């Protein structure tokens, strides 16, 4: 644990670096705020952002406010967006009293830490949409602390520009409460997270989890959740810009804005237990976001320390020792339920990487087993969120994956001792398969909750939460993948075994039925495992293509593909059995197949 003096020195060094990099002046490298200042001196780019509903205008003309211009550039009040005409923006978007790169008052702001309690308030109702002309705005004065951009948002009608139909519109004008004690840099990153980042990961994409995250930010605007969200936003924005050729990769990512936010959040989590005596569900939600940070960065950060925080919390609340943990879980708050389910989800998939049983395997059995949830049929009793709603993977499939990881570890230990009984191995495998096949005939899928009204509502063209048909298909894919995983443990990683080849064919057939989309990120594990377990070149090309069709700069898709190719190369060159988990360990991929 760092002492106070070391922490202050660390923060002072960070602030100096951020000031030199231009962050305090609204022009940070490796931050979403950098783009605006760069566009002021660079040529305009008309290329739309990938997989984002806010498309760039097809032309860049110096048109007045009544011309058919969308004004959808990501301007946060810190300069000029690269997707808007700079002349048009100069007259219509830069608002008096708002700190920005072109505002003389902006450079007088203190270069304080993001956690300084005396900086600007947060208004989560800020819009990326074009503002009305300055002449039509109320007199805001020069005090940026009193500025509330939600009072000047102008609604836009659907417009056509350059032959493209942009079916987007600003949200209704509402007077939302302002979240105080948060500076404008954090505010911009929080807005970007809710608009762009949450939809990239199923666990955080649903409105239920989004509303919980929003409420935690409101409760603690400078807390670990806020900083974790900001870290993800900065990392996502930077990687998108690098992928689109708008900037070069950061040669020193350890000093990036994203890493600064990550360190702030991690430091808060590291001190939480000492300050409060134990962790709470807010700490766990922040820890899950930091695990996701590692995943989004391609495994550049070690996710085990932050996962350990979530696992320690499970132990502290005593859930593993409860006689009926499911009933206890059903009575927990929504944020605590998400914390439990998210921790269980990541721990089970971490067992694939670490080649060990999930830490609280017995607890997960009681939470996920068919007998546990079928026994509680009283509709008057509170019900916990099903895993399928949060992750796309149904309870029975996730339980099977956990049981198979435990079985694989048992097999490995017995083999090392020279006491492996194959009849016992097959018997245990049969039990897992029978449980997996005892799924409900008519699954019931919960509808996603309404999005919190304080957050910008998605347009009709956005597909964040899959419909029921897609969710049924995802459930079938995970169940088929669990069977494939089981056969790799029972028969080793040999594609020539009929049980394995038939299982691969089944997984591939189901994936063919799923239209290529961002939902493919949910099935990284099924794609990767099926690819590793096949010698069929057609299957290999198809599965590899599904990953390559996504933006590989975001998440762990590239490392998953590298694992597949490493297994193929080793098997094609040397022949014999190639264990995909051992290959992942030997290559030190630090990969979570989520």
XYZ file of C-alpha atoms in Angstrom:
594
model
C 0.000 0.000 0.000
C 1.374 3.354 -0.979
C 1.764 5.942 1.734
C 0.154 9.357 1.503
C 3.346 11.125 0.461
C 3.926 8.718 -2.415
C 0.340 9.142 -3.541
C 0.606 12.936 -3.540
C 3.863 12.747 -5.493
C 2.254 10.387 -7.960
C -0.735 12.688 -8.483
C 1.502 15.730 -8.847
C 3.528 13.944 -11.502
C 0.356 12.925 -13.329
C -1.007 16.475 -13.246
C 2.237 17.812 -14.642
C 2.168 15.274 -17.448
C -1.457 16.049 -18.245
C -0.724 19.764 -18.341
C 2.239 19.255 -20.689
C 0.104 17.013 -22.855
C -2.567 19.683 -23.081
C -5.220 17.793 -21.160
C -6.052 20.615 -18.821
C -6.382 22.890 -21.818
C -8.813 20.527 -23.458
C -6.352 18.853 -25.823
C -5.273 15.564 -24.268
C -3.539 12.834 -26.167
C -5.293 9.477 -25.882
C -8.521 11.178 -24.895
C -11.760 11.906 -26.633
C -11.156 15.611 -26.020
C -8.037 15.618 -28.187
C -9.915 15.354 -31.438
C -11.534 18.755 -31.233
C -8.350 20.789 -30.978
C -6.627 18.753 -33.672
C -9.441 19.432 -36.094
C -9.034 23.177 -35.727
C -5.716 23.103 -37.605
C -6.039 19.880 -39.609
C -8.068 19.057 -42.705
C -11.680 18.047 -42.323
C -12.439 14.333 -42.517
C -15.753 13.122 -43.878
C -15.337 9.478 -42.979
C -18.096 8.327 -40.594
C -17.189 6.659 -37.349
C -17.462 2.885 -37.534
C -20.457 1.171 -35.929
C -21.785 4.420 -34.494
C -25.139 5.916 -35.205
C -23.797 9.463 -35.266
C -22.538 9.436 -38.832
C -20.418 12.207 -40.238
C -21.881 14.614 -42.778
C -21.236 13.616 -46.349
C -19.981 17.076 -47.218
C -18.151 19.791 -45.350
C -19.451 23.158 -46.383
C -19.548 26.412 -44.514
C -23.312 26.385 -44.323
C -25.447 28.572 -42.079
C -27.585 27.129 -39.364
C -30.594 26.645 -41.602
C -28.729 24.480 -44.098
C -29.204 20.709 -44.098
C -26.445 19.978 -41.630
C -26.819 17.425 -38.875
C -24.362 18.951 -36.462
C -23.668 15.566 -34.898
C -19.979 16.054 -34.230
C -18.813 14.950 -30.825
C -18.235 18.410 -29.430
C -17.964 18.512 -25.667
C -17.251 22.214 -25.311
C -13.473 21.743 -25.496
C -12.865 22.713 -29.091
C -13.846 21.741 -32.613
C -15.104 18.322 -33.561
C -13.384 16.659 -36.528
C -16.826 15.809 -37.885
C -18.211 19.344 -38.055
C -17.470 22.349 -40.194
C -15.158 24.528 -38.072
C -16.674 27.774 -39.340
C -20.194 26.566 -38.693
C -19.167 25.397 -35.232
C -17.346 28.587 -34.400
C -20.530 30.623 -34.753
C -23.081 28.222 -33.370
C -21.592 25.823 -30.841
C -18.972 27.607 -28.776
C -21.065 29.033 -25.973
C -20.207 31.952 -23.711
C -19.076 30.849 -20.322
C -18.373 27.282 -21.389
C -14.731 26.217 -20.975
C -13.325 25.311 -24.349
C -10.162 25.488 -26.392
C -11.367 28.700 -28.051
C -12.656 30.280 -24.865
C -10.183 32.631 -23.172
C -11.605 31.784 -19.771
C -10.855 28.108 -20.260
C -7.126 28.544 -19.829
C -7.708 30.129 -16.438
C -9.164 26.909 -15.023
C -7.011 25.247 -12.360
C -4.971 22.234 -13.425
C -6.370 20.128 -10.619
C -6.814 16.425 -10.156
C -9.894 14.752 -11.554
C -10.830 14.028 -7.946
C -10.627 17.674 -6.834
C -13.978 18.352 -5.083
C -13.997 22.012 -6.155
C -14.296 21.554 -9.900
C -17.371 21.825 -12.098
C -20.650 20.042 -11.505
C -21.776 17.161 -13.671
C -24.690 17.408 -16.048
C -25.352 14.041 -17.630
C -27.961 15.614 -19.884
C -25.389 17.246 -22.148
C -26.049 16.372 -25.761
C -23.687 15.782 -28.648
C -26.189 17.558 -30.873
C -25.651 20.947 -32.451
C -26.641 23.929 -30.330
C -28.768 26.816 -31.591
C -27.136 30.120 -32.567
C -25.613 32.059 -29.715
C -28.067 34.887 -30.237
C -30.965 32.629 -29.253
C -29.343 31.386 -26.061
C -30.124 32.673 -22.594
C -27.591 34.939 -20.939
C -25.356 32.377 -19.276
C -22.746 34.766 -17.995
C -19.106 33.779 -17.637
C -19.388 31.472 -14.660
C -19.016 27.954 -16.024
C -20.081 26.460 -12.701
C -23.605 27.766 -13.301
C -23.759 26.422 -16.818
C -26.320 23.708 -17.578
C -26.228 22.661 -21.208
C -29.510 20.768 -20.880
C -31.315 24.125 -20.908
C -30.087 24.987 -24.400
C -30.403 21.685 -26.248
C -32.239 22.260 -29.522
C -34.337 19.493 -31.059
C -33.473 18.538 -34.635
C -35.763 17.113 -37.250
C -34.665 14.142 -39.369
C -32.556 15.544 -42.182
C -31.008 14.216 -45.340
C -27.433 15.111 -46.212
C -25.505 14.003 -49.248
C -28.006 11.292 -50.167
C -27.871 9.521 -46.798
C -30.865 9.253 -44.506
C -29.818 9.879 -40.911
C -32.586 8.566 -38.692
C -31.419 10.282 -35.531
C -32.815 12.978 -33.315
C -32.050 14.751 -30.088
C -33.832 13.636 -26.934
C -36.796 15.592 -25.561
C -35.916 18.658 -23.540
C -36.361 17.826 -19.860
C -35.211 19.423 -16.655
C -33.076 16.717 -15.086
C -31.338 17.005 -11.748
C -27.683 17.917 -11.973
C -25.140 15.580 -10.412
C -22.788 17.769 -8.434
C -19.132 17.520 -7.491
C -17.830 16.255 -10.811
C -15.517 18.083 -13.169
C -16.178 18.624 -16.853
C -13.516 16.173 -18.019
C -15.148 13.372 -16.076
C -18.531 14.527 -17.325
C -17.506 14.181 -20.962
C -16.110 10.709 -20.417
C -19.218 9.583 -18.521
C -21.466 10.800 -21.336
C -19.306 9.043 -23.905
C -19.470 5.818 -21.914
C -23.253 5.750 -21.836
C -23.507 6.682 -25.505
C -20.792 4.465 -26.999
C -19.062 2.057 -24.637
C -21.761 0.212 -22.717
C -23.203 -1.362 -25.870
C -19.852 -3.014 -26.651
C -20.201 -5.509 -23.781
C -23.355 -7.519 -23.098
C -23.020 -7.371 -19.316
C -23.196 -3.558 -19.406
C -25.356 -3.134 -22.519
C -28.756 -3.836 -20.983
C -30.754 -0.998 -19.496
C -30.996 -2.771 -16.136
C -27.244 -2.655 -15.591
C -26.968 0.780 -17.207
C -29.488 2.236 -14.770
C -27.593 0.739 -11.832
C -24.286 2.164 -13.051
C -25.900 5.561 -13.539
C -27.346 5.532 -10.012
C -23.951 4.633 -8.540
C -22.340 7.541 -10.379
C -25.043 9.878 -9.061
C -24.476 8.613 -5.515
C -20.689 8.988 -5.734
C -19.722 11.302 -8.624
C -16.019 10.982 -7.838
C -16.053 7.355 -6.804
C -14.415 4.254 -8.181
C -17.309 3.508 -10.550
C -17.048 6.952 -12.125
C -13.305 6.673 -12.643
C -13.634 3.141 -14.029
C -16.280 4.335 -16.484
C -14.039 7.232 -17.512
C -11.122 4.853 -18.058
C -13.220 2.722 -20.398
C -14.497 5.765 -22.267
C -11.011 7.155 -22.854
C -9.632 3.776 -23.927
C -12.550 3.121 -26.292
C -12.337 6.549 -27.898
C -8.590 6.345 -28.428
C -8.709 2.864 -29.930
C -11.481 3.895 -32.294
C -9.453 6.871 -33.502
C -6.347 4.755 -34.001
C -8.351 2.149 -35.911
C -9.790 4.844 -38.173
C -6.356 6.310 -38.886
C -7.109 9.563 -37.087
C -4.086 9.259 -34.814
C -1.072 7.048 -34.289
C -0.939 4.498 -31.462
C 0.214 5.955 -28.174
C 3.879 4.964 -27.698
C 3.526 5.389 -23.933
C 0.093 4.047 -22.881
C 1.132 3.891 -19.224
C 0.858 7.691 -19.148
C -2.415 7.950 -21.052
C -5.630 9.474 -19.793
C -7.235 6.035 -19.721
C -4.470 4.666 -17.508
C -4.767 7.657 -15.183
C -8.480 7.040 -14.658
C -7.789 3.314 -14.220
C -5.193 4.026 -11.524
C -7.544 6.424 -9.749
C -10.285 3.800 -9.633
C -7.942 0.991 -8.603
C -6.428 3.116 -5.839
C -9.912 3.869 -4.496
C -10.748 0.160 -4.510
C -7.468 -0.742 -2.833
C -8.270 1.669 0.013
C -11.981 0.880 0.280
C -11.597 -2.030 2.668
C -9.222 -0.118 4.913
C -11.547 2.894 5.033
C -14.901 1.140 5.418
C -13.825 -2.215 6.810
C -15.175 -4.133 3.829
C -16.091 -3.760 0.176
C -19.592 -2.950 -1.057
C -21.469 -3.648 -4.286
C -20.361 -0.314 -5.739
C -16.742 -1.435 -5.386
C -17.593 -4.683 -7.157
C -19.320 -2.890 -10.049
C -16.192 -0.751 -10.420
C -13.980 -3.849 -10.286
C -16.030 -5.516 -13.028
C -15.527 -2.442 -15.199
C -11.776 -2.643 -14.613
C -11.843 -6.299 -15.669
C -13.610 -5.129 -18.808
C -10.862 -2.504 -19.231
C -8.313 -5.307 -19.404
C -10.467 -7.110 -21.928
C -11.005 -4.011 -24.076
C -7.282 -3.285 -24.049
C -6.544 -6.774 -25.346
C -5.266 -8.042 -22.001
C -2.701 -5.297 -21.439
C -3.740 -5.058 -17.775
C -3.842 -7.926 -15.299
C -7.476 -8.596 -14.451
C -6.843 -10.989 -11.549
C -6.268 -8.326 -8.829
C -9.560 -6.558 -9.535
C -11.427 -9.854 -9.898
C -10.026 -10.803 -6.487
C -11.718 -7.726 -5.015
C -15.081 -8.936 -6.296
C -14.428 -12.456 -5.001
C -13.396 -11.103 -1.592
C -16.685 -9.212 -1.435
C -18.619 -12.445 -2.008
C -16.819 -13.935 0.966
C -17.352 -10.844 3.134
C -21.130 -10.862 2.663
C -21.160 -14.553 3.593
C -23.018 -15.763 0.514
C -20.850 -18.903 0.024
C -21.759 -20.035 3.551
C -25.518 -19.537 3.244
C -27.668 -22.663 3.345
C -29.979 -21.179 0.718
C -27.893 -18.596 -1.160
C -30.442 -18.245 -3.939
C -33.140 -17.013 -1.544
C -30.651 -14.567 -0.059
C -29.690 -13.373 -3.537
C -33.342 -12.817 -4.447
C -33.731 -10.356 -1.562
C -30.608 -8.348 -2.408
C -30.693 -4.951 -4.076
C -30.491 -4.856 -7.849
C -26.927 -3.521 -7.741
C -25.874 -6.336 -5.387
C -27.501 -8.944 -7.632
C -25.618 -7.614 -10.642
C -22.410 -7.607 -8.595
C -22.927 -11.260 -7.619
C -23.911 -12.411 -11.101
C -21.150 -10.417 -12.803
C -18.520 -11.809 -10.441
C -19.766 -15.352 -10.984
C -19.768 -14.861 -14.766
C -16.188 -13.614 -14.898
C -14.856 -16.103 -12.335
C -16.243 -19.045 -14.299
C -14.649 -17.851 -17.525
C -11.447 -17.006 -15.680
C -11.271 -20.705 -14.794
C -10.777 -21.443 -18.499
C -7.715 -19.217 -18.569
C -6.218 -20.208 -15.213
C -7.007 -23.930 -15.701
C -8.534 -24.198 -12.225
C -12.048 -24.656 -10.852
C -14.027 -21.468 -10.220
C -13.188 -20.175 -6.753
C -16.717 -20.514 -5.375
C -17.756 -23.480 -7.471
C -20.066 -24.929 -4.803
C -21.860 -21.592 -4.475
C -22.318 -21.327 -8.225
C -23.788 -24.829 -8.324
C -26.432 -23.827 -5.802
C -27.196 -20.562 -7.575
C -27.392 -21.982 -11.093
C -28.716 -25.510 -10.702
C -32.116 -26.443 -12.105
C -33.365 -27.640 -8.715
C -32.497 -24.289 -7.133
C -34.538 -22.135 -9.469
C -37.344 -24.611 -10.139
C -38.054 -24.997 -6.414
C -38.847 -21.310 -6.033
C -41.974 -21.059 -8.166
C -44.033 -18.723 -5.990
C -44.604 -15.619 -8.136
C -44.958 -13.494 -5.003
C -41.362 -14.215 -4.033
C -38.690 -11.828 -5.329
C -36.730 -13.316 -8.203
C -33.067 -12.715 -9.003
C -31.981 -11.626 -12.451
C -31.314 -14.652 -14.673
C -27.840 -14.947 -16.149
C -29.294 -14.981 -19.650
C -30.637 -11.456 -19.168
C -27.243 -10.147 -18.058
C -24.866 -12.146 -20.247
C -26.733 -13.959 -23.005
C -25.670 -17.295 -21.496
C -28.444 -19.236 -19.694
C -27.990 -20.543 -16.172
C -27.771 -24.208 -17.183
C -25.075 -23.586 -19.801
C -23.005 -21.460 -17.424
C -23.308 -24.109 -14.722
C -22.131 -26.749 -17.199
C -19.085 -24.639 -18.122
C -18.216 -24.301 -14.424
C -18.657 -28.041 -13.838
C -16.547 -28.913 -16.878
C -13.734 -26.627 -15.704
C -13.830 -28.394 -12.331
C -13.855 -31.767 -14.096
C -10.882 -30.761 -16.255
C -8.936 -29.789 -13.146
C -9.827 -33.084 -11.429
C -8.681 -35.011 -14.506
C -5.392 -33.110 -14.594
C -4.689 -33.745 -10.905
C -5.557 -37.444 -11.184
C -3.336 -37.796 -14.249
C -0.424 -36.159 -12.434
C -0.858 -38.598 -9.533
C -1.137 -41.511 -11.958
C -4.569 -42.473 -10.624
C -6.875 -41.292 -13.412
C -9.845 -43.641 -13.783
C -11.348 -43.134 -17.245
C -14.599 -44.877 -16.331
C -15.045 -42.401 -13.483
C -14.192 -39.547 -15.851
C -16.840 -40.644 -18.358
C -19.375 -41.171 -15.566
C -18.844 -37.639 -14.263
C -19.083 -36.285 -17.782
C -22.373 -38.090 -18.357
C -23.835 -36.432 -15.258
C -22.866 -32.993 -16.564
C -24.371 -33.734 -19.970
C -27.627 -35.003 -18.483
C -27.987 -31.850 -16.394
C -27.305 -29.703 -19.418
C -29.974 -31.445 -21.458
C -32.576 -31.013 -18.700
C -33.324 -27.456 -19.722
C -36.817 -25.919 -19.696
C -38.870 -26.687 -22.799
C -40.337 -23.183 -22.914
C -37.728 -20.692 -21.707
C -39.023 -17.346 -20.499
C -36.950 -14.293 -21.392
C -37.277 -11.123 -19.378
C -37.749 -7.867 -21.232
C -35.112 -5.234 -20.792
C -35.937 -2.469 -18.328
C -36.698 1.067 -19.567
C -33.603 3.229 -19.774
C -33.292 5.865 -17.068
C -34.935 9.073 -18.370
C -31.864 11.133 -17.505
C -29.863 9.255 -20.142
C -30.024 9.863 -23.875
C -32.512 7.378 -25.288
C -31.214 5.210 -28.150
C -32.586 5.831 -31.614
C -34.735 3.259 -33.340
C -31.769 2.188 -35.457
C -29.746 1.206 -32.384
C -29.743 -2.478 -31.461
C -28.284 -2.698 -27.974
C -30.318 -5.481 -26.378
C -31.044 -8.522 -28.604
C -34.623 -9.515 -29.293
C -36.125 -12.772 -28.040
C -35.309 -14.715 -31.202
C -31.633 -13.761 -31.014
C -31.505 -14.533 -27.294
C -32.923 -18.016 -27.885
C -30.259 -18.581 -30.505
C -27.530 -17.333 -28.161
C -28.756 -19.724 -25.469
C -28.593 -22.638 -27.924
C -25.076 -21.633 -28.992
C -23.832 -21.567 -25.396
C -25.407 -24.948 -24.635
C -23.861 -26.509 -27.743
C -20.511 -24.955 -26.832
C -20.698 -26.389 -23.313
C -21.178 -29.858 -24.834
C -18.190 -29.286 -27.094
C -16.107 -28.161 -24.111
C -17.150 -31.312 -22.247
C -16.044 -33.576 -25.098
C -12.630 -31.862 -25.251
C -12.160 -32.773 -21.580
C -13.411 -36.343 -21.968
C -11.477 -37.073 -25.176
C -8.715 -34.454 -25.055
C -8.410 -31.836 -27.794
C -8.618 -34.196 -30.753
C -10.751 -32.907 -33.668
C -10.852 -36.389 -35.174
C -13.020 -37.750 -32.350
C -16.582 -38.016 -33.638
C -18.170 -36.461 -30.530
C -15.950 -33.408 -30.990
C -16.427 -33.039 -34.748
C -20.210 -33.435 -34.442
C -20.287 -30.831 -31.665
C -18.236 -28.418 -33.770
C -20.649 -28.871 -36.672
C -23.554 -28.112 -34.345
C -21.972 -24.911 -33.027
C -21.071 -23.719 -36.527
C -24.577 -24.428 -37.798
C -26.101 -22.346 -34.998
C -23.692 -19.463 -35.594
C -24.660 -19.516 -39.279
C -28.237 -18.828 -38.182
C -27.114 -15.734 -36.278
C -26.850 -12.688 -38.505
C -23.375 -11.088 -38.290
C -23.597 -8.116 -35.948
C -22.151 -6.687 -32.768
C -23.828 -9.633 -30.989
C -20.910 -11.741 -32.262
C -18.896 -10.235 -29.410
C -21.115 -12.174 -27.003
C -20.044 -15.518 -28.512
C -16.267 -15.110 -28.540
C -15.917 -18.306 -26.493
C -18.117 -20.435 -28.810
C -16.343 -19.098 -31.904
C -12.866 -19.576 -30.454
C -13.465 -23.061 -29.031
C -15.157 -24.368 -32.187
C -12.329 -22.955 -34.298
C -9.637 -24.521 -32.113
C -11.376 -27.893 -32.316
C -11.710 -28.201 -36.091
C -9.412 -29.105 -38.966
C -12.098 -28.238 -41.516
C -10.761 -25.300 -43.542
C -14.259 -24.071 -44.364
C -15.179 -23.977 -40.678
C -11.898 -22.266 -39.849
C -12.373 -19.529 -42.437
C -15.981 -18.956 -41.435
C -15.251 -18.659 -37.710
C -12.186 -16.512 -38.241
C -14.201 -14.271 -40.540
C -16.856 -13.694 -37.885
C -14.216 -12.225 -35.589
C -12.535 -10.203 -38.319
C -15.876 -8.696 -39.323
C -15.903 -6.868 -35.987
C -13.652 -3.991 -35.004
C -10.702 -5.927 -33.583
C -9.237 -2.781 -32.042
C -11.949 -2.962 -29.367
C -11.840 -5.896 -26.974
C -10.048 -9.225 -27.081
C -11.083 -10.357 -30.570
C -7.583 -10.114 -31.980
C -6.088 -12.202 -29.169
C -8.842 -14.775 -29.559
C -7.999 -15.015 -33.250
C -4.291 -15.306 -32.429
C -5.100 -18.216 -30.111
C -7.055 -19.957 -32.865
C -4.240 -19.480 -35.368
C -1.613 -20.662 -32.864
C -3.552 -23.895 -32.276
C -4.003 -24.432 -36.021
C -0.340 -23.837 -36.760
C 0.876 -26.153 -34.014
C -1.501 -28.943 -35.004
C -0.900 -28.564 -38.757
C 2.878 -28.578 -38.345
C 3.427 -31.059 -35.519
C 0.206 -33.046 -35.497
C -1.107 -34.764 -32.410
C -3.139 -33.281 -29.581
C -2.956 -29.528 -29.079
C -4.701 -28.355 -25.911
C -6.143 -24.902 -26.526
C -5.991 -23.923 -22.857
C -2.336 -24.901 -22.573
C -1.627 -22.939 -25.747
C -3.328 -19.899 -24.242
C -1.212 -20.278 -21.107
C 2.045 -20.898 -22.985
C 1.494 -17.818 -25.150
C 0.738 -15.731 -22.028
C -2.310 -14.282 -23.764
C -3.991 -13.243 -20.481
C -7.243 -13.818 -22.330
C -10.777 -13.783 -20.970
C -13.039 -15.337 -23.601
C -15.921 -12.973 -22.870
